[in-house]
JSON list of C-alpha atoms in Angstrom, two decimals:
[
{"chain": "A", "resi": 28, "resn": "MET", "atom": "CA", "xyz": [-6.69, -44.28, 3.90]},
{"chain": "A", "resi": 29, "resn": "THR", "atom": "CA", "xyz": [-5.02, -41.99, 1.62]},
{"chain": "A", "resi": 30, "resn": "LEU", "atom": "CA", "xyz": [-3.61, -39.22, 2.54]},
{"chain": "A", "resi": 31, "resn": "GLY", "atom": "CA", "xyz": [-6.05, -36.87, 0.41]},
{"chain": "A", "resi": 32, "resn": "ASP", "atom": "CA", "xyz": [-8.50, -38.34, 3.40]},
{"chain": "A", "resi": 33, "resn": "LEU", "atom": "CA", "xyz": [-6.42, -36.85, 5.60]},
{"chain": "A", "resi": 34, "resn": "GLN", "atom": "CA", "xyz": [-6.06, -33.31, 5.09]},
{"chain": "A", "resi": 35, "resn": "PRO", "atom": "CA", "xyz": [-9.55, -31.49, 5.65]},
{"chain": "A", "resi": 36, "resn": "ASP", "atom": "CA", "xyz": [-11.56, -29.70, 2.49]},
{"chain": "A", "resi": 37, "resn": "LYS", "atom": "CA", "xyz": [-10.54, -26.02, 2.18]},
{"chain": "A", "resi": 38, "resn": "SER", "atom": "CA", "xyz": [-14.65, -25.74, 2.28]},
{"chain": "A", "resi": 39, "resn": "SER", "atom": "CA", "xyz": [-15.55, -27.69, 5.23]},
{"chain": "A", "resi": 40, "resn": "VAL", "atom": "CA", "xyz": [-13.66, -25.98, 7.69]},
{"chain": "A", "resi": 41, "resn": "ASP", "atom": "CA", "xyz": [-13.42, -22.45, 9.68]},
{"chain": "A", "resi": 42, "resn": "GLU", "atom": "CA", "xyz": [-10.46, -20.59, 9.61]},
{"chain": "A", "resi": 43, "resn": "ALA", "atom": "CA", "xyz": [-12.23, -18.72, 12.21]},
{"chain": "A", "resi": 44, "resn": "SER", "atom": "CA", "xyz": [-12.13, -21.21, 14.77]},
{"chain": "A", "resi": 45, "resn": "LEU", "atom": "CA", "xyz": [-8.79, -22.83, 14.35]},
{"chain": "A", "resi": 46, "resn": "PRO", "atom": "CA", "xyz": [-6.11, -22.05, 16.48]},
{"chain": "A", "resi": 47, "resn": "THR", "atom": "CA", "xyz": [-3.77, -18.81, 15.93]},
{"chain": "A", "resi": 48, "resn": "GLY", "atom": "CA", "xyz": [-1.37, -19.74, 13.85]},
{"chain": "A", "resi": 49, "resn": "VAL", "atom": "CA", "xyz": [-2.36, -22.91, 12.18]},
{"chain": "A", "resi": 50, "resn": "SER", "atom": "CA", "xyz": [-4.43, -22.31, 8.48]},
{"chain": "A", "resi": 51, "resn": "VAL", "atom": "CA", "xyz": [-5.34, -24.11, 5.93]},
{"chain": "A", "resi": 52, "resn": "PRO", "atom": "CA", "xyz": [-3.24, -23.95, 3.26]},
{"chain": "A", "resi": 53, "resn": "ARG", "atom": "CA", "xyz": [-4.47, -21.05, -0.24]},
{"chain": "A", "resi": 54, "resn": "ALA", "atom": "CA", "xyz": [-4.78, -23.05, -3.54]},
{"chain": "A", "resi": 55, "resn": "LYS", "atom": "CA", "xyz": [-1.82, -21.52, -5.88]},
{"chain": "A", "resi": 56, "resn": "TRP", "atom": "CA", "xyz": [-4.27, -18.24, -7.39]},
{"chain": "A", "resi": 57, "resn": "SER", "atom": "CA", "xyz": [-3.30, -16.90, -10.79]},
{"chain": "A", "resi": 58, "resn": "LEU", "atom": "CA", "xyz": [-4.75, -13.67, -12.21]},
{"chain": "A", "resi": 59, "resn": "THR", "atom": "CA", "xyz": [-8.43, -14.48, -14.57]},
{"chain": "A", "resi": 60, "resn": "LYS", "atom": "CA", "xyz": [-9.19, -11.77, -16.45]},
{"chain": "A", "resi": 61, "resn": "GLU", "atom": "CA", "xyz": [-11.87, -10.33, -14.67]},
{"chain": "A", "resi": 62, "resn": "ALA", "atom": "CA", "xyz": [-9.13, -9.82, -11.62]},
{"chain": "A", "resi": 63, "resn": "TYR", "atom": "CA", "xyz": [-7.31, -8.28, -14.88]},
{"chain": "A", "resi": 64, "resn": "ASP", "atom": "CA", "xyz": [-10.33, -6.02, -15.49]},
{"chain": "A", "resi": 65, "resn": "LYS", "atom": "CA", "xyz": [-10.96, -5.16, -12.42]},
{"chain": "A", "resi": 66, "resn": "LEU", "atom": "CA", "xyz": [-6.54, -3.54, -11.79]},
{"chain": "A", "resi": 67, "resn": "LEU", "atom": "CA", "xyz": [-7.36, -2.55, -14.94]},
{"chain": "A", "resi": 68, "resn": "ALA", "atom": "CA", "xyz": [-10.88, -0.62, -13.55]},
{"chain": "A", "resi": 69, "resn": "CYS", "atom": "CA", "xyz": [-8.20, 1.16, -11.01]},
{"chain": "A", "resi": 70, "resn": "PHE", "atom": "CA", "xyz": [-5.97, 2.88, -12.67]},
{"chain": "A", "resi": 71, "resn": "SER", "atom": "CA", "xyz": [-9.24, 4.36, -14.63]},
{"chain": "A", "resi": 72, "resn": "VAL", "atom": "CA", "xyz": [-12.25, 4.04, -16.15]},
{"chain": "A", "resi": 73, "resn": "ASP", "atom": "CA", "xyz": [-11.12, 3.87, -19.84]},
{"chain": "A", "resi": 74, "resn": "GLU", "atom": "CA", "xyz": [-9.23, 1.29, -20.18]},
{"chain": "A", "resi": 75, "resn": "GLU", "atom": "CA", "xyz": [-6.90, 2.34, -23.48]},
{"chain": "A", "resi": 76, "resn": "GLU", "atom": "CA", "xyz": [-5.67, 5.16, -20.67]},
{"chain": "A", "resi": 77, "resn": "ALA", "atom": "CA", "xyz": [-6.00, 2.03, -17.78]},
{"chain": "A", "resi": 78, "resn": "SER", "atom": "CA", "xyz": [-4.02, -0.20, -20.18]},
{"chain": "A", "resi": 79, "resn": "LYS", "atom": "CA", "xyz": [-0.80, 3.04, -20.62]},
{"chain": "A", "resi": 80, "resn": "GLN", "atom": "CA", "xyz": [-1.23, 3.23, -16.76]},
{"chain": "A", "resi": 81, "resn": "LEU", "atom": "CA", "xyz": [-0.50, -0.36, -15.73]},
{"chain": "A", "resi": 82, "resn": "LEU", "atom": "CA", "xyz": [2.65, -0.77, -18.01]},
{"chain": "A", "resi": 83, "resn": "ILE", "atom": "CA", "xyz": [3.57, 2.97, -16.91]},
{"chain": "A", "resi": 84, "resn": "ALA", "atom": "CA", "xyz": [3.91, 1.39, -13.41]},
{"chain": "A", "resi": 85, "resn": "TYR", "atom": "CA", "xyz": [4.38, -1.90, -14.40]},
{"chain": "A", "resi": 86, "resn": "LEU", "atom": "CA", "xyz": [7.75, -0.56, -15.86]},
{"chain": "A", "resi": 87, "resn": "LYS", "atom": "CA", "xyz": [8.07, 1.76, -12.68]},
{"chain": "A", "resi": 88, "resn": "LEU", "atom": "CA", "xyz": [8.24, -1.46, -10.52]},
{"chain": "A", "resi": 89, "resn": "ILE", "atom": "CA", "xyz": [10.96, -2.84, -13.05]},
{"chain": "A", "resi": 90, "resn": "ARG", "atom": "CA", "xyz": [13.14, -0.01, -11.67]},
{"chain": "A", "resi": 91, "resn": "PHE", "atom": "CA", "xyz": [12.68, -0.42, -8.03]},
{"chain": "A", "resi": 92, "resn": "PHE", "atom": "CA", "xyz": [13.87, -3.59, -8.48]},
{"chain": "A", "resi": 93, "resn": "GLU", "atom": "CA", "xyz": [16.65, -2.78, -11.07]},
{"chain": "A", "resi": 94, "resn": "TRP", "atom": "CA", "xyz": [17.96, -0.41, -8.68]},
{"chain": "A", "resi": 95, "resn": "HIS", "atom": "CA", "xyz": [17.53, -2.22, -5.20]},
{"chain": "A", "resi": 96, "resn": "ALA", "atom": "CA", "xyz": [20.29, -4.83, -7.88]},
{"chain": "A", "resi": 97, "resn": "CYS", "atom": "CA", "xyz": [17.73, -7.70, -7.45]},
{"chain": "A", "resi": 98, "resn": "ASN", "atom": "CA", "xyz": [18.82, -9.97, -10.50]},
{"chain": "A", "resi": 99, "resn": "SER", "atom": "CA", "xyz": [15.03, -10.90, -12.16]},
{"chain": "A", "resi": 100, "resn": "PRO", "atom": "CA", "xyz": [13.13, -7.51, -11.63]},
{"chain": "A", "resi": 101, "resn": "GLU", "atom": "CA", "xyz": [10.48, -8.10, -14.63]},
{"chain": "A", "resi": 102, "resn": "ILE", "atom": "CA", "xyz": [9.58, -11.21, -12.15]},
{"chain": "A", "resi": 103, "resn": "CYS", "atom": "CA", "xyz": [9.36, -9.77, -9.00]},
{"chain": "A", "resi": 104, "resn": "ALA", "atom": "CA", "xyz": [7.43, -7.17, -10.90]},
{"chain": "A", "resi": 105, "resn": "ASP", "atom": "CA", "xyz": [4.67, -9.99, -12.15]},
{"chain": "A", "resi": 106, "resn": "LYS", "atom": "CA", "xyz": [4.95, -10.56, -8.62]},
{"chain": "A", "resi": 107, "resn": "THR", "atom": "CA", "xyz": [3.78, -7.33, -7.67]},
{"chain": "A", "resi": 108, "resn": "ILE", "atom": "CA", "xyz": [1.02, -6.77, -9.89]},
{"chain": "A", "resi": 109, "resn": "ASP", "atom": "CA", "xyz": [-0.33, -10.09, -9.77]},
{"chain": "A", "resi": 110, "resn": "ARG", "atom": "CA", "xyz": [-0.65, -10.06, -5.58]},
{"chain": "A", "resi": 111, "resn": "ALA", "atom": "CA", "xyz": [-2.09, -6.53, -6.07]},
{"chain": "A", "resi": 112, "resn": "ALA", "atom": "CA", "xyz": [-5.13, -8.32, -8.30]},
{"chain": "A", "resi": 113, "resn": "ARG", "atom": "CA", "xyz": [-5.54, -11.33, -6.07]},
{"chain": "A", "resi": 114, "resn": "ARG", "atom": "CA", "xyz": [-6.22, -8.50, -3.41]},
{"chain": "A", "resi": 115, "resn": "ILE", "atom": "CA", "xyz": [-8.48, -6.41, -6.05]},
{"chain": "A", "resi": 116, "resn": "ASP", "atom": "CA", "xyz": [-10.17, -9.47, -6.74]},
{"chain": "A", "resi": 117, "resn": "GLU", "atom": "CA", "xyz": [-10.80, -10.41, -3.19]},
{"chain": "A", "resi": 118, "resn": "GLY", "atom": "CA", "xyz": [-12.43, -6.73, -3.54]},
{"chain": "A", "resi": 119, "resn": "GLU", "atom": "CA", "xyz": [-10.41, -4.85, -0.93]},
{"chain": "A", "resi": 120, "resn": "ARG", "atom": "CA", "xyz": [-10.76, -0.74, -1.94]},
{"chain": "A", "resi": 121, "resn": "ILE", "atom": "CA", "xyz": [-7.75, 0.44, -2.73]},
{"chain": "A", "resi": 122, "resn": "ASP", "atom": "CA", "xyz": [-7.26, 4.68, -3.23]},
{"chain": "A", "resi": 123, "resn": "ASN", "atom": "CA", "xyz": [-3.74, 4.95, -3.55]},
{"chain": "A", "resi": 124, "resn": "LEU", "atom": "CA", "xyz": [-3.11, 2.09, -6.13]},
{"chain": "A", "resi": 125, "resn": "MET", "atom": "CA", "xyz": [0.79, 3.14, -6.75]},
{"chain": "A", "resi": 126, "resn": "GLY", "atom": "CA", "xyz": [1.36, 3.60, -2.70]},
{"chain": "A", "resi": 127, "resn": "TYR", "atom": "CA", "xyz": [-0.28, 0.26, -2.66]},
{"chain": "A", "resi": 128, "resn": "LEU", "atom": "CA", "xyz": [1.78, -1.71, -5.43]},
{"chain": "A", "resi": 129, "resn": "ASN", "atom": "CA", "xyz": [5.00, -0.15, -3.65]},
{"chain": "A", "resi": 130, "resn": "GLY", "atom": "CA", "xyz": [3.97, -1.01, -0.97]},
{"chain": "A", "resi": 131, "resn": "ILE", "atom": "CA", "xyz": [3.63, -4.77, -2.07]},
{"chain": "A", "resi": 132, "resn": "ALA", "atom": "CA", "xyz": [7.29, -4.09, -4.05]},
{"chain": "A", "resi": 133, "resn": "ASN", "atom": "CA", "xyz": [9.12, -3.72, -0.11]},
{"chain": "A", "resi": 134, "resn": "ASN", "atom": "CA", "xyz": [7.49, -6.89, 0.12]},
{"chain": "A", "resi": 135, "resn": "VAL", "atom": "CA", "xyz": [8.34, -8.43, -2.43]},
{"chain": "A", "resi": 136, "resn": "PHE", "atom": "CA", "xyz": [11.98, -8.07, -2.51]},
{"chain": "A", "resi": 137, "resn": "ARG", "atom": "CA", "xyz": [12.33, -8.33, 1.46]},
{"chain": "A", "resi": 138, "resn": "GLU", "atom": "CA", "xyz": [11.21, -12.22, 0.14]},
{"chain": "A", "resi": 139, "resn": "TRP", "atom": "CA", "xyz": [13.06, -11.87, -3.23]},
{"chain": "A", "resi": 140, "resn": "LEU", "atom": "CA", "xyz": [16.83, -11.06, -0.57]},
{"chain": "A", "resi": 141, "resn": "LYS", "atom": "CA", "xyz": [15.86, -13.87, 1.82]},
{"chain": "A", "resi": 142, "resn": "GLY", "atom": "CA", "xyz": [15.49, -16.31, -0.88]},
{"chain": "A", "resi": 143, "resn": "ARG", "atom": "CA", "xyz": [19.10, -15.08, -1.58]},
{"chain": "A", "resi": 144, "resn": "ASP", "atom": "CA", "xyz": [20.67, -15.75, 1.42]},
{"chain": "A", "resi": 145, "resn": "ARG", "atom": "CA", "xyz": [19.12, -19.26, 0.93]},
{"chain": "A", "resi": 146, "resn": "ALA", "atom": "CA", "xyz": [21.37, -19.82, -1.47]},
{"chain": "A", "resi": 147, "resn": "PRO", "atom": "CA", "xyz": [23.96, -22.59, -1.21]},
{"chain": "A", "resi": 148, "resn": "LEU", "atom": "CA", "xyz": [27.58, -21.92, -0.71]},
{"chain": "A", "resi": 149, "resn": "PRO", "atom": "CA", "xyz": [30.41, -23.93, -1.48]},
{"chain": "A", "resi": 150, "resn": "LEU", "atom": "CA", "xyz": [31.42, -26.30, 0.47]},
{"chain": "A", "resi": 151, "resn": "ASP", "atom": "CA", "xyz": [35.29, -25.19, 1.36]},
{"chain": "A", "resi": 152, "resn": "PRO", "atom": "CA", "xyz": [35.21, -21.38, 0.10]},
{"chain": "A", "resi": 153, "resn": "THR", "atom": "CA", "xyz": [39.38, -21.66, -0.28]},
{"chain": "A", "resi": 154, "resn": "ASP", "atom": "CA", "xyz": [38.46, -24.16, -3.02]},
{"chain": "A", "resi": 155, "resn": "GLN", "atom": "CA", "xyz": [38.26, -21.54, -5.94]},
{"chain": "A", "resi": 156, "resn": "ASP", "atom": "CA", "xyz": [36.28, -24.19, -8.98]},
{"chain": "A", "resi": 157, "resn": "SER", "atom": "CA", "xyz": [33.73, -25.63, -6.56]},
{"chain": "A", "resi": 158, "resn": "VAL", "atom": "CA", "xyz": [31.76, -21.85, -7.10]},
{"chain": "A", "resi": 159, "resn": "VAL", "atom": "CA", "xyz": [31.22, -20.51, -10.37]},
{"chain": "A", "resi": 160, "resn": "PRO", "atom": "CA", "xyz": [30.62, -17.45, -11.18]},
{"chain": "A", "resi": 161, "resn": "PRO", "atom": "CA", "xyz": [27.36, -15.60, -12.50]},
{"chain": "A", "resi": 162, "resn": "ALA", "atom": "CA", "xyz": [27.16, -15.63, -16.27]},
{"chain": "A", "resi": 163, "resn": "GLU", "atom": "CA", "xyz": [27.27, -11.89, -16.12]},
{"chain": "A", "resi": 164, "resn": "ASP", "atom": "CA", "xyz": [30.35, -11.48, -14.79]},
{"chain": "A", "resi": 165, "resn": "GLU", "atom": "CA", "xyz": [31.53, -13.92, -17.69]},
{"chain": "A", "resi": 166, "resn": "GLU", "atom": "CA", "xyz": [30.78, -11.76, -20.54]},
{"chain": "A", "resi": 167, "resn": "HIS", "atom": "CA", "xyz": [30.88, -8.24, -18.52]},
{"chain": "A", "resi": 168, "resn": "GLU", "atom": "CA", "xyz": [34.48, -9.68, -18.29]},
{"chain": "A", "resi": 169, "resn": "THR", "atom": "CA", "xyz": [34.87, -10.12, -22.45]},
{"chain": "A", "resi": 170, "resn": "GLN", "atom": "CA", "xyz": [33.35, -7.80, -22.97]},
{"chain": "A", "resi": 171, "resn": "LEU", "atom": "CA", "xyz": [35.86, -5.65, -21.15]},
{"chain": "A", "resi": 172, "resn": "ASN", "atom": "CA", "xyz": [39.05, -8.31, -22.70]},
{"chain": "A", "resi": 173, "resn": "LEU", "atom": "CA", "xyz": [37.67, -7.52, -26.31]},
{"chain": "A", "resi": 174, "resn": "ILE", "atom": "CA", "xyz": [37.56, -3.48, -25.54]},
{"chain": "A", "resi": 175, "resn": "CYS", "atom": "CA", "xyz": [40.83, -3.43, -24.01]},
{"chain": "A", "resi": 176, "resn": "VAL", "atom": "CA", "xyz": [41.91, -5.13, -27.36]},
{"chain": "A", "resi": 177, "resn": "MET", "atom": "CA", "xyz": [40.35, -2.68, -29.30]},
{"chain": "A", "resi": 178, "resn": "LEU", "atom": "CA", "xyz": [42.44, 0.09, -27.41]},
{"chain": "A", "resi": 179, "resn": "ILE", "atom": "CA", "xyz": [45.78, -1.93, -27.08]},
{"chain": "A", "resi": 180, "resn": "GLN", "atom": "CA", "xyz": [45.33, -2.00, -31.20]},
{"chain": "A", "resi": 181, "resn": "HIS", "atom": "CA", "xyz": [44.21, 1.70, -31.37]},
{"chain": "A", "resi": 182, "resn": "PHE", "atom": "CA", "xyz": [47.81, 3.04, -29.52]},
{"chain": "A", "resi": 183, "resn": "LEU", "atom": "CA", "xyz": [49.67, 0.29, -32.04]},
{"chain": "A", "resi": 184, "resn": "ARG", "atom": "CA", "xyz": [49.39, 2.30, -35.51]}
]
């Protein structure tokens, strides 16, 4: 007997008959051409206009995640769009698409916060060598140092 024999066949399990809180794991969903076309159709009947509206929505989502200090706004915006496309593909009717996207974005952001809270912490908080500063901070510090050097050179002339 193998592990595959123990796992139920998804098509043979009636999820309604399972006890409360037990569910069959879903396969990882990926965006398909049909799901993308359905998502575009929710924006507009005209494909070109729908593409423009999707781009605007995507940029607004990126700004939302940036405003909330998310360090991966494009990834979170992609997750938001993918989740909306999946639900539309599954047949959900959405009257206010931007409102729906904003609701999904809030959920994605909360999940991102949970993941950030689980980031590993140094074993000894007083040991500064064990704490690696983010690359953004090093780059920012380098830029500030260059600006300071330029200002000093300017005033020494």
